[in-house]
Short mmCIF file of C-alpha atoms in Angstrom, two decimals:
data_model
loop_
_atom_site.label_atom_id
_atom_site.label_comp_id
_atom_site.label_asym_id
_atom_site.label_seq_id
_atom_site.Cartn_x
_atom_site.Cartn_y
_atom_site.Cartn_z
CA UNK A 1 -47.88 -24.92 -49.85
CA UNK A 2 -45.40 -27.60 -48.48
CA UNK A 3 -45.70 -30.93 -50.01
CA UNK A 4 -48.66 -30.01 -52.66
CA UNK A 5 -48.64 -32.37 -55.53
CA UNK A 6 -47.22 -31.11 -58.65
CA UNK A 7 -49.51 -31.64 -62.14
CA UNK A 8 -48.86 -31.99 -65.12
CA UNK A 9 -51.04 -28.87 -66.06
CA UNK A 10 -48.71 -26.97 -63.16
CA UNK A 11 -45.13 -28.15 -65.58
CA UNK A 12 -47.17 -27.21 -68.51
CA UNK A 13 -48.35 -23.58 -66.93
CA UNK A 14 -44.15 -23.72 -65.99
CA UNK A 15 -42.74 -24.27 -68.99
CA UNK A 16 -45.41 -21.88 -71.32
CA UNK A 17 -46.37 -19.29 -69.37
CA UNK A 18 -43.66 -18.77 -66.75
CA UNK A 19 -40.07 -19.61 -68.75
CA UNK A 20 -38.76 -19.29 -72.05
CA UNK A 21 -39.46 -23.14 -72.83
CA UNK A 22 -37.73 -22.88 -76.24
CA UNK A 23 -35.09 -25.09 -75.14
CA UNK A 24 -37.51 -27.49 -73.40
CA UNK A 25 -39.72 -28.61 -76.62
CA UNK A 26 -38.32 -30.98 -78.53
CA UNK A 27 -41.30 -32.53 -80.43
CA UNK A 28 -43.31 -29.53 -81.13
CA UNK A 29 -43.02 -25.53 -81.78
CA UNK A 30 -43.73 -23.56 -78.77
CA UNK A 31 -46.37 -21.89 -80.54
CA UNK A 32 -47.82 -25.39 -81.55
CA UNK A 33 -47.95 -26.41 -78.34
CA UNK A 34 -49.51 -23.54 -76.54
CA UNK A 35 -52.45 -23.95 -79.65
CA UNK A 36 -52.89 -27.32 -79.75
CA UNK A 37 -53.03 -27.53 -76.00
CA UNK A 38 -55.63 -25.45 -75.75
CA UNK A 39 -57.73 -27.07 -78.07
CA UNK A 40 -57.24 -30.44 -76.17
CA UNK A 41 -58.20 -28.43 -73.06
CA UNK A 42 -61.71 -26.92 -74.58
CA UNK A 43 -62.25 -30.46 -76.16
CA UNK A 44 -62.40 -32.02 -72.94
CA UNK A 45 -64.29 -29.45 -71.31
CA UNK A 46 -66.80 -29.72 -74.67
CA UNK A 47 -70.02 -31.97 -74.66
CA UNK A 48 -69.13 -33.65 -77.84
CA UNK A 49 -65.83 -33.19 -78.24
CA UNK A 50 -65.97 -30.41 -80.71
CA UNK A 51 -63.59 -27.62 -80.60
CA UNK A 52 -65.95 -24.52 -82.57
CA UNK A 53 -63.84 -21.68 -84.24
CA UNK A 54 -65.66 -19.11 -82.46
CA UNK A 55 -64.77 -20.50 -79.08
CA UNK A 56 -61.32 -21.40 -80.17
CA UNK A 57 -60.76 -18.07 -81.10
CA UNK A 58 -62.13 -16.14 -78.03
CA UNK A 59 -60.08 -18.67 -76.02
CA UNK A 60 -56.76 -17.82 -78.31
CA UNK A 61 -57.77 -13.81 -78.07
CA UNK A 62 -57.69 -13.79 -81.84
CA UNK A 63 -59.37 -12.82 -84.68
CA UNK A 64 -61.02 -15.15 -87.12
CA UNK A 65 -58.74 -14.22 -90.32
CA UNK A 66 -55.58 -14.99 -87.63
CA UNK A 67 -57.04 -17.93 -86.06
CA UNK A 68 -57.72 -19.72 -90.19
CA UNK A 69 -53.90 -18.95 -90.63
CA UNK A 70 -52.84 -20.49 -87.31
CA UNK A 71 -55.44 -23.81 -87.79
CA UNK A 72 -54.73 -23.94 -91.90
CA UNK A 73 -50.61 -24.08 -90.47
CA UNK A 74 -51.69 -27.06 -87.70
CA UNK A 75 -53.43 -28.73 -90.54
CA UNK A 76 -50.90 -28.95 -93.00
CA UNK A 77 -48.62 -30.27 -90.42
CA UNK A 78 -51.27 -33.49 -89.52
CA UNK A 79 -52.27 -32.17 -86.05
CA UNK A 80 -56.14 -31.02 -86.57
CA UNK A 81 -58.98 -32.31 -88.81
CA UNK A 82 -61.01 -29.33 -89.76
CA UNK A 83 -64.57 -30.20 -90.07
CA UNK A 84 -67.94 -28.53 -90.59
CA UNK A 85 -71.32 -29.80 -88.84
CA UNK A 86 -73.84 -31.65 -89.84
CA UNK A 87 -75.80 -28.86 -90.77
CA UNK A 88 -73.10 -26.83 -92.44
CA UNK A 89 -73.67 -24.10 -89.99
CA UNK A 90 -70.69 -24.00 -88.03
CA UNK A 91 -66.93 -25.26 -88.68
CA UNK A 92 -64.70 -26.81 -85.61
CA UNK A 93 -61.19 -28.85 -85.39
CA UNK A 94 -60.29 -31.82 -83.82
CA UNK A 95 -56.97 -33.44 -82.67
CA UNK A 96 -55.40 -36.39 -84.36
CA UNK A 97 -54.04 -39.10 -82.68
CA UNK A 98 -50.67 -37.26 -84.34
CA UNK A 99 -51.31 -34.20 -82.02
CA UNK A 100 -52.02 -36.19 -79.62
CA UNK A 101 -49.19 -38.62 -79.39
CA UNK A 102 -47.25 -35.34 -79.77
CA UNK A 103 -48.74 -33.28 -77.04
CA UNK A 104 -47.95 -36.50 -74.74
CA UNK A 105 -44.61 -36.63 -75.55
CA UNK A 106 -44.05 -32.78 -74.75
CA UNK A 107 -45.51 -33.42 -71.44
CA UNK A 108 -43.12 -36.27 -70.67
CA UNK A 109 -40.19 -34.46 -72.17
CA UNK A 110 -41.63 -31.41 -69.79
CA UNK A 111 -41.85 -33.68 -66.83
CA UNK A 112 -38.09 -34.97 -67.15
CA UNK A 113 -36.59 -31.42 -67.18
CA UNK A 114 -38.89 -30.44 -63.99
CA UNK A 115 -37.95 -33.35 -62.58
CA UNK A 116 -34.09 -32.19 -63.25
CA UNK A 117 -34.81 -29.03 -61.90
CA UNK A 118 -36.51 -30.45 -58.93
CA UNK A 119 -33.24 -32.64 -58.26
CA UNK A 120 -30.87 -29.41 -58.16
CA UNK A 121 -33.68 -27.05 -56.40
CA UNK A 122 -34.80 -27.81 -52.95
CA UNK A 123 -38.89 -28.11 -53.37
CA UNK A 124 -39.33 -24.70 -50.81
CA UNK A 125 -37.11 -22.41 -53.17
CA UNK A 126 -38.59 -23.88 -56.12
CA UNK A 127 -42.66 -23.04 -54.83
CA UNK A 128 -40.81 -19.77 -53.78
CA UNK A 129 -39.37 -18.75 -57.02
CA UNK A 130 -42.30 -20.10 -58.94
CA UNK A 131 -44.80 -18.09 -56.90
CA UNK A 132 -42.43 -14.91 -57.52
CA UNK A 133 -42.68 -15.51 -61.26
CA UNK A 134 -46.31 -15.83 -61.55
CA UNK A 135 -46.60 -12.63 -59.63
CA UNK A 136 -44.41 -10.98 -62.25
CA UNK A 137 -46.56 -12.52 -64.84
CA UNK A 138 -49.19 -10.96 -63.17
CA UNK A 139 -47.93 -7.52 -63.05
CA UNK A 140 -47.04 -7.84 -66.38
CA UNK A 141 -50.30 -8.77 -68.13
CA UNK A 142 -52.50 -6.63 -65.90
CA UNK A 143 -53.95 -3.73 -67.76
CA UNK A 144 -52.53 -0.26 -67.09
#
């Protein structure tokens, strides 16, 4: 594990999954992040770019009256277009260049506190301590 190259989707997983990152985000909610970041993520990994409620929700774990809440609160703040097909069979979101510019400046906000952590923390008890916490994430989550 020495020396492996630290992502930007390894701060994210750090900051949102691992630590309470309330006092990291400065630019967006917590909540907004972790949402809007995983739209971004199933846009990419979408053929045309389309993020489709149904997926969206099964990706969130929610239903579909809590997911129109959570998109209908994104919207009103600029961050996703909501849109219906061409054939007004199915509804998806997409980012604005709003969410956009604000999920990039989360990630550099992110990167300068890891990278004031990483100047305090010598890199082997840092991969040590993060490896203990996703273990205890683990244990945590798994199903009884």
């Amino acid at each position: 594990m020495a020396g492996k190259r630290i992502t930007i989707g390894m701060i994210e997983e750090f900051f949102v999954d691992e630590l309470d990152g309330e006092r990291v985000f400065r630019s967006l909610e917590r909540a907004d992040f972790v949402f809007l970041r995983c739209i971004k993520k199933l846009s990419e990994e979408s053929e045309d770019g389309r993020v489709y409620l149904k997926e969206l929700g099964t990706a969130m774990g929610v239903t579909m009256p809590e997911l129109s809440r959570m998109i209908n609160s994104i919207q009103d703040k600029g961050y996703v277009l909501w849109k219906t097909s061409e054939d007004k069979t199915r509804t998806y979101v997409q980012l604005t260049s709003r969410a956009n510019r604000k999920i990039e400046k989360e990630q550099e906000d992110m990167r300068e506190v890891f990278n004031k952590i990483k100047r305090v923390i010598p890199h082997d008890e840092l991969e040590i301590t993060l490896a203990t916490v996703r273990k205890i994430s683990e244990v945590i989550r798994e199903k009884d």
